[in-house]
Short mmCIF file of C-alpha atoms in Angstrom, two decimals:
data_model
loop_
_atom_site.label_atom_id
_atom_site.label_comp_id
_atom_site.label_asym_id
_atom_site.label_seq_id
_atom_site.Cartn_x
_atom_site.Cartn_y
_atom_site.Cartn_z
CA MET D 1451 -28.76 3.30 -11.57
CA ASP D 1452 -28.40 3.49 -7.81
CA PRO D 1453 -24.84 4.56 -6.80
CA ALA D 1454 -24.85 2.04 -3.93
CA ASP D 1455 -25.54 -0.79 -6.40
CA ILE D 1456 -22.72 0.45 -8.63
CA LEU D 1457 -20.30 0.40 -5.69
CA VAL D 1458 -21.29 -3.13 -4.68
CA GLU D 1459 -20.80 -4.36 -8.26
CA LEU D 1460 -17.39 -2.67 -8.56
CA GLN D 1461 -16.23 -4.21 -5.28
CA LYS D 1462 -17.21 -7.69 -6.43
CA ILE D 1463 -15.15 -7.66 -9.64
CA GLU D 1464 -11.40 -7.76 -10.34
CA THR D 1465 -11.51 -6.35 -13.88
CA LEU D 1466 -13.72 -3.89 -15.75
CA GLU D 1467 -14.25 -6.53 -18.43
CA ALA D 1468 -16.96 -7.86 -16.11
CA PHE D 1469 -18.63 -4.44 -15.79
CA GLU D 1470 -20.39 -2.31 -18.38
CA LEU D 1471 -19.09 1.22 -17.99
CA ASN D 1472 -21.48 3.44 -19.91
CA ASP D 1473 -23.02 6.90 -19.83
CA CYS D 1474 -25.72 5.75 -17.40
CA VAL D 1475 -23.10 4.76 -14.83
CA ILE D 1476 -21.17 8.00 -15.28
CA GLU D 1477 -24.38 10.03 -14.98
CA ALA D 1478 -25.32 8.16 -11.79
CA ILE D 1479 -21.94 9.04 -10.26
CA GLU D 1480 -22.29 12.67 -11.32
CA ASN D 1481 -25.74 12.96 -9.76
CA SER D 1482 -24.85 11.18 -6.53
CA GLY D 1483 -25.33 13.51 -3.61
CA GLU D 1484 -23.82 11.11 -1.08
CA ASP D 1485 -20.17 10.68 -0.21
CA ILE D 1486 -20.50 7.19 -1.66
CA ASP D 1487 -19.42 8.72 -4.98
CA ILE D 1488 -15.82 9.11 -3.77
CA ARG D 1489 -15.75 5.40 -2.90
CA ILE D 1490 -16.95 4.64 -6.43
CA CYS D 1491 -14.34 7.00 -7.89
CA GLU D 1492 -11.48 5.34 -5.99
CA ARG D 1493 -12.58 1.80 -6.84
CA LEU D 1494 -13.17 2.66 -10.50
CA ALA D 1495 -9.77 4.38 -10.75
CA CYS D 1496 -8.03 1.31 -9.27
CA LEU D 1497 -9.78 -1.04 -11.71
CA ILE D 1498 -8.90 1.14 -14.73
CA MET D 1499 -5.29 1.34 -13.49
CA GLN D 1500 -5.14 -2.42 -13.11
CA ASP D 1501 -6.64 -3.07 -16.56
CA SER D 1502 -4.07 -0.70 -18.11
CA SER D 1503 -1.24 -2.91 -16.76
CA PHE D 1504 -0.78 -0.31 -14.02
CA GLY D 1505 -0.29 2.63 -16.33
CA ILE D 1506 1.59 0.98 -19.20
CA SER D 1507 -1.30 0.86 -21.69
CA LYS D 1508 -2.74 4.18 -22.81
CA VAL D 1509 -6.40 4.84 -22.01
CA LEU D 1510 -7.99 5.78 -25.34
CA GLU D 1511 -11.59 4.57 -25.13
CA GLU D 1512 -14.03 7.43 -24.65
CA PRO D 1513 -16.02 5.90 -21.73
CA LEU D 1514 -12.81 5.34 -19.76
CA ARG D 1515 -11.42 8.80 -20.50
CA LYS D 1516 -14.73 10.42 -19.57
CA ALA D 1517 -14.84 8.41 -16.34
CA LEU D 1518 -11.26 9.39 -15.45
CA GLU D 1519 -11.98 13.07 -16.04
CA LEU D 1520 -15.01 12.81 -13.74
CA ILE D 1521 -12.92 10.98 -11.10
CA ASN D 1522 -10.22 13.64 -11.28
CA ASN D 1523 -12.70 16.50 -10.89
CA ARG D 1524 -14.58 14.86 -8.01
CA CYS D 1525 -11.42 13.95 -6.11
CA LEU D 1526 -9.89 17.40 -6.54
CA GLU D 1527 -13.10 19.01 -5.23
CA ILE D 1528 -12.52 17.16 -1.97
CA VAL D 1529 -8.78 17.70 -1.60
CA ARG D 1530 -9.26 21.41 -2.31
CA GLY D 1531 -11.97 21.58 0.34
CA LYS D 1532 -14.76 22.54 -2.05
CA LYS D 1533 -16.86 19.53 -1.16
CA CYS D 1534 -17.50 18.47 2.42
CA VAL D 1535 -18.72 14.98 3.24
CA GLY D 1536 -19.95 13.48 6.46
CA ILE D 1537 -18.26 10.86 8.57
CA GLY D 1538 -19.93 7.51 9.05
CA ASN D 1539 -19.23 3.86 9.69
CA GLU D 1540 -18.21 2.03 6.52
CA TRP D 1541 -19.43 -1.27 5.18
CA PHE D 1542 -19.16 -2.88 1.75
CA GLY D 1543 -22.28 -1.10 0.48
CA GLY D 1544 -21.54 2.42 1.68
CA ARG D 1545 -21.87 4.22 5.01
CA THR D 1546 -24.23 4.25 7.94
CA LYS D 1547 -25.34 7.51 9.49
CA ASN D 1548 -23.52 6.73 12.73
CA GLY D 1549 -20.77 9.33 13.08
CA SER D 1550 -18.42 7.26 15.19
CA GLY D 1551 -16.38 5.84 12.30
CA LYS D 1552 -13.11 7.17 10.89
CA ASP D 1553 -13.32 9.20 7.71
CA ARG D 1554 -10.98 8.08 4.90
CA THR D 1555 -12.48 10.40 2.30
CA LEU D 1556 -9.32 12.50 1.84
CA GLU D 1557 -7.17 9.40 1.38
CA ARG D 1558 -9.62 7.98 -1.19
CA ALA D 1559 -9.60 11.32 -3.01
CA ILE D 1560 -5.78 11.35 -3.09
CA CYS D 1561 -5.70 7.86 -4.61
CA GLY D 1562 -8.34 8.69 -7.23
CA ALA D 1563 -6.74 12.02 -8.16
CA VAL D 1564 -3.21 10.61 -8.53
CA ILE D 1565 -4.32 7.57 -10.56
CA SER D 1566 -6.50 9.65 -12.89
CA ASP D 1567 -3.61 12.10 -13.35
CA CYS D 1568 -1.31 9.22 -14.26
CA LEU D 1569 -3.70 7.70 -16.80
CA LEU D 1570 -4.74 11.03 -18.34
CA GLY D 1571 -1.13 12.13 -18.78
CA ALA D 1572 -1.46 15.04 -16.36
CA SER D 1573 0.54 15.79 -13.21
CA SER D 1574 -1.09 18.71 -11.45
CA SER D 1575 -3.21 17.01 -8.78
CA TYR D 1576 -0.40 16.48 -6.29
CA ARG D 1577 0.12 20.25 -6.03
CA SER D 1578 -3.49 20.64 -4.88
CA ILE D 1579 -3.14 17.80 -2.38
CA GLU D 1580 0.11 18.87 -0.69
CA HIS D 1581 -1.45 21.63 1.43
CA ASN D 1582 -3.36 18.95 3.39
CA PHE D 1583 -0.12 17.53 4.81
CA GLY D 1584 2.92 18.92 6.56
CA THR D 1585 5.46 16.34 5.37
CA SER D 1586 5.93 13.34 3.08
CA SER D 1587 5.98 11.16 6.19
CA GLU D 1588 2.43 12.24 7.04
CA ILE D 1589 1.27 11.38 3.51
CA ALA D 1590 2.88 7.93 3.78
CA GLN D 1591 1.23 7.30 7.14
CA ALA D 1592 -2.19 8.31 5.78
CA LEU D 1593 -1.89 6.08 2.71
CA LEU D 1594 -0.83 3.08 4.79
CA ASN D 1595 -4.30 2.92 6.31
CA ASN D 1596 -5.15 0.78 3.27
CA ASP D 1597 -2.60 -1.46 1.52
CA GLU D 1598 -4.10 -1.36 -1.97
CA ARG D 1599 -4.60 2.41 -1.79
CA CYS D 1600 -0.99 2.94 -0.72
CA LEU D 1601 0.52 0.66 -3.36
CA MET D 1602 -1.71 1.97 -6.18
CA THR D 1603 -0.88 5.58 -5.35
CA LEU D 1604 2.87 4.86 -5.22
CA CYS D 1605 2.69 2.95 -8.51
CA ALA D 1606 0.91 5.86 -10.22
CA LEU D 1607 3.35 8.42 -8.79
CA LEU D 1608 6.35 6.35 -9.90
CA LYS D 1609 4.89 6.21 -13.41
CA MET D 1610 4.85 10.05 -13.36
CA ILE D 1611 8.35 10.41 -11.88
CA ASP D 1612 9.62 12.52 -14.79
CA ARG D 1613 6.71 14.94 -14.38
CA ILE D 1614 7.10 15.46 -10.62
CA ASP D 1615 9.58 17.87 -9.04
CA PRO D 1616 11.96 15.87 -6.79
CA ILE D 1617 11.73 18.39 -3.94
CA VAL D 1618 7.94 18.23 -3.44
CA LYS D 1619 6.19 16.22 -0.71
CA PHE D 1620 4.74 13.88 -3.35
CA ASP D 1621 8.12 12.92 -4.79
CA PRO D 1622 7.60 9.17 -5.43
CA CYS D 1623 11.15 8.26 -4.32
CA CYS D 1624 10.88 10.09 -1.03
CA LEU D 1625 7.33 8.86 -0.40
CA PHE D 1626 8.27 5.23 -1.08
CA LEU D 1627 11.18 5.37 1.37
CA HIS D 1628 8.95 6.96 4.02
CA VAL D 1629 6.55 4.03 3.58
CA MET D 1630 9.45 1.63 4.08
CA VAL D 1631 10.40 3.47 7.28
CA HIS D 1632 6.84 3.20 8.58
CA ILE D 1633 6.79 -0.57 8.00
CA LYS D 1634 10.29 -0.73 9.58
CA PHE D 1635 11.79 -2.20 6.38
CA ASP D 1636 10.05 -5.48 7.20
CA TYR D 1637 10.53 -7.84 4.25
CA GLU D 1638 7.68 -10.01 5.58
CA VAL D 1639 5.27 -7.12 5.01
CA ILE D 1640 6.57 -6.76 1.45
CA LEU D 1641 6.18 -10.52 0.89
CA ASP D 1642 2.61 -10.30 2.14
CA TRP D 1643 1.92 -7.46 -0.29
CA LEU D 1644 3.46 -9.41 -3.17
CA SER D 1645 1.26 -12.39 -2.31
CA SER D 1646 -2.01 -10.53 -1.77
CA GLU D 1647 -2.00 -7.34 -3.88
CA LEU D 1648 -1.78 -7.47 -7.68
CA VAL D 1649 -0.26 -4.00 -7.88
CA ALA D 1650 2.61 -4.90 -5.52
CA THR D 1651 4.50 -6.94 -8.12
CA SER D 1652 4.39 -4.10 -10.62
CA LEU D 1653 5.35 -1.49 -8.01
CA PHE D 1654 8.38 -3.27 -6.54
CA PHE D 1655 9.64 -4.32 -9.98
CA ARG D 1656 9.48 -0.70 -11.14
CA VAL D 1657 11.11 0.57 -7.95
CA LEU D 1658 14.06 -1.83 -8.22
CA LYS D 1659 14.42 -1.18 -11.95
CA SER D 1660 14.35 2.58 -11.40
CA GLN D 1661 16.93 2.36 -8.61
CA SER D 1662 19.25 0.40 -10.92
CA GLN D 1663 19.09 2.88 -13.80
CA GLU D 1664 21.80 5.50 -14.15
CA ASN D 1665 19.40 8.39 -14.82
CA TYR D 1666 17.33 7.75 -11.67
CA ARG D 1667 19.89 6.36 -9.21
CA GLN D 1668 21.06 9.77 -8.03
CA ARG D 1669 17.48 10.91 -7.47
CA TRP D 1670 16.85 7.92 -5.20
CA LEU D 1671 20.06 8.56 -3.23
CA GLU D 1672 19.13 12.22 -2.74
CA ALA D 1673 15.64 11.20 -1.61
CA ALA D 1674 17.19 8.82 0.94
CA GLN D 1675 19.35 11.66 2.25
CA ARG D 1676 16.27 13.87 2.66
CA VAL D 1677 14.49 11.11 4.58
CA ASP D 1678 17.58 10.65 6.78
CA ARG D 1679 17.66 14.38 7.53
CA TYR D 1680 13.95 14.45 8.33
CA TYR D 1681 14.19 11.72 10.97
CA SER D 1682 17.52 12.94 12.36
CA LYS D 1683 15.93 16.34 13.13
CA ARG D 1684 13.00 14.84 15.00
CA PRO D 1685 13.37 14.93 18.80
CA LYS D 1686 14.17 11.52 20.23
CA LEU D 1687 12.43 10.41 23.38
CA PRO D 1688 14.79 9.20 26.13
CA SER D 1689 14.96 5.46 26.34
CA GLU D 1690 12.93 4.34 29.36
CA PRO D 1691 12.01 0.87 30.59
CA LYS D 1692 8.53 -0.24 29.65
CA THR D 1693 6.44 -3.17 30.78
CA ASN D 1694 5.82 -5.95 28.28
CA TYR D 1695 3.85 -9.13 28.79
CA GLU D 1696 5.12 -12.46 27.54
CA TRP D 1697 3.30 -15.78 27.57
CA LYS D 1698 5.35 -18.47 29.31
CA GLU D 1699 4.38 -22.09 28.75
CA CYS D 1700 3.90 -24.41 31.69
CA PRO D 1701 5.75 -27.70 30.84
CA GLU D 1702 3.95 -29.69 33.56
CA ALA D 1703 0.55 -28.67 32.27
CA ARG D 1704 1.62 -29.38 28.69
CA ARG D 1705 2.42 -33.01 29.52
CA SER D 1706 -0.77 -33.74 31.45
CA SER D 1707 -3.42 -31.52 29.82
CA PRO D 1708 -5.68 -32.75 27.03
CA LYS D 1709 -4.89 -31.28 23.64
CA VAL D 1710 -6.67 -30.60 20.36
CA VAL D 1711 -4.85 -30.65 17.01
CA LEU D 1712 -6.29 -28.51 14.21
CA ARG D 1713 -5.15 -29.38 10.67
CA ILE D 1714 -5.68 -26.89 7.85
CA THR D 1715 -4.91 -27.74 4.23
CA GLN D 1716 -4.47 -24.83 1.83
CA LEU D 1717 -2.81 -23.90 -1.45
CA GLU D 1718 0.45 -21.94 -1.27
CA GLY D 1719 1.35 -21.15 -4.85
CA ASP D 1720 0.83 -24.41 -6.74
CA VAL D 1721 1.50 -26.66 -3.76
CA GLN D 1722 -1.02 -28.09 -1.30
CA VAL D 1723 0.29 -27.55 2.23
CA THR D 1724 -1.11 -28.90 5.51
CA LYS D 1725 -0.45 -26.97 8.72
CA GLU D 1726 -1.04 -28.20 12.25
CA PHE D 1727 -1.97 -26.10 15.29
CA THR D 1728 -1.95 -27.70 18.75
CA PHE D 1729 -4.12 -26.34 21.57
CA PHE D 1730 -3.56 -27.50 25.17
CA GLY D 1731 -6.06 -27.66 27.97
CA GLU D 1732 -4.28 -25.20 30.27
CA MET D 1733 -3.45 -21.64 29.30
CA PRO D 1734 0.22 -20.61 29.57
CA ARG D 1735 1.21 -18.33 32.40
CA LYS D 1736 1.61 -14.62 31.75
CA CYS D 1737 4.81 -13.08 33.09
CA VAL D 1738 5.87 -9.44 33.31
CA VAL D 1739 9.12 -8.72 31.48
CA GLU D 1740 11.02 -5.41 31.64
CA THR D 1741 12.49 -4.33 28.29
CA ASP D 1742 13.99 -1.16 26.89
CA SER D 1743 11.71 1.21 25.03
CA GLU D 1744 12.21 1.35 21.27
CA GLY D 1745 11.98 5.15 21.46
CA ASP D 1746 10.75 7.33 18.64
CA LEU D 1747 10.50 6.07 15.08
CA HIS D 1748 13.60 7.00 13.10
CA ALA D 1749 15.45 5.95 9.99
CA GLU D 1750 19.20 6.06 10.24
CA GLU D 1751 20.93 5.48 6.92
CA VAL D 1752 17.72 4.69 5.06
CA TRP D 1753 19.49 3.56 1.90
CA VAL D 1754 21.58 1.01 3.80
CA GLN D 1755 18.45 -0.40 5.43
CA TRP D 1756 16.72 -0.63 2.06
CA ARG D 1757 19.68 -2.52 0.54
CA VAL D 1758 19.58 -5.04 3.41
CA THR D 1759 15.82 -5.43 2.94
CA VAL D 1760 16.23 -6.09 -0.80
CA ALA D 1761 18.93 -8.70 -0.14
CA THR D 1762 16.81 -10.45 2.50
CA LEU D 1763 13.72 -10.31 0.29
CA HIS D 1764 15.66 -11.80 -2.63
CA ASN D 1765 16.98 -14.71 -0.57
CA ARG D 1766 13.54 -15.46 0.84
CA LEU D 1767 11.85 -15.24 -2.56
CA GLU D 1768 14.43 -17.56 -4.12
CA ARG D 1769 13.71 -20.24 -1.52
CA LEU D 1770 9.95 -19.87 -1.95
CA LEU D 1771 10.23 -20.06 -5.74
CA ARG D 1772 12.41 -23.19 -5.59
CA ALA D 1773 9.84 -24.82 -3.31
CA LYS D 1774 7.02 -23.60 -5.58
CA LEU D 1775 5.34 -21.92 -2.62
CA VAL D 1776 4.79 -18.69 -4.56
CA GLY D 1777 3.75 -18.05 -8.14
CA ALA D 1778 6.22 -17.71 -11.02
CA HIS D 1779 5.04 -14.12 -11.53
CA LEU D 1780 7.44 -13.14 -8.71
CA GLU D 1781 10.53 -14.28 -10.63
CA PRO D 1782 11.01 -10.82 -12.23
CA ILE D 1783 11.22 -9.35 -8.71
CA CYS D 1784 14.09 -11.74 -7.93
CA ARG D 1785 15.94 -10.78 -11.11
CA ALA D 1786 15.38 -7.07 -10.49
CA ALA D 1787 16.67 -7.47 -6.92
CA VAL D 1788 19.85 -9.18 -8.17
CA ASN D 1789 20.45 -6.40 -10.69
CA PHE D 1790 19.85 -3.76 -8.00
CA LEU D 1791 22.36 -5.40 -5.64
CA ILE D 1792 24.97 -5.73 -8.41
CA VAL D 1793 24.59 -2.05 -9.33
CA GLN D 1794 24.82 -0.98 -5.68
CA GLY D 1795 27.94 -3.06 -5.19
CA SER D 1796 29.73 -1.61 -8.22
#
């Protein structure tokens, strides 16, 4: 089989039940001389992880175990620097030979190695990966280049929490909080993940459950303190005015200009919703507005910010669930958030 055809097939499906994983496929991946094999390894690892209820079910079937062992070996070859791959522009079927694109090979290898470790019951890959990064914050930033990759990796790491030393860069608690810092604790981003990524529901449920359990609560608090210390030691840039541009509407033009109304009907959860967008004939005027610079990224009292985010997320989810604008599969997140807030308040 052609590796490019395998990759296209894997990207079209949402479960391995629709794909025949056999020795021919594994042999094709093994014999692939192109860097396309790491894309196959990452996609295959994510599908196996998803089909195992994100690490809950044990992987016993021989084809899956053999595939995971191959994925682990291939990914570790890259993170250890034993295998060099070229940089090219990416498309759904592989890469072009144009070298202007950004290379995400290391990030794909990290995802594949961590997931295969999780499903095989190992926990050694992260030690080989750590030398590629200076801090946990750098790892979080690299993973955030792809939402599914980031969430899958965090979910696998959290499943291995008892096997990972809390002081390493790949500590799942510390890494998760760094990710929250990088998205500025924006509950809208989390809502978007919960709506668009299957793994997000499992990840955030496990995070909230872990943070509410007596045997893990202290580990999370210590991780938050380490994240606080990391950002407090970073040099802050002096706050300087910066130029922003804001679009100001012209009321006179709005009254007299012709307008076009676009109506879009779509499903939000189980409800059909129609949205309207109005476009006027004259563009609004652009004005220059002086605002204060936000300065350098920092996280002061990370745990406090996370508690506020959980409370806001819970309130928003409750309203969406009552209005049936999101699926019922998010109800466990609401219950886990309530339990987390009760535990934190006690």
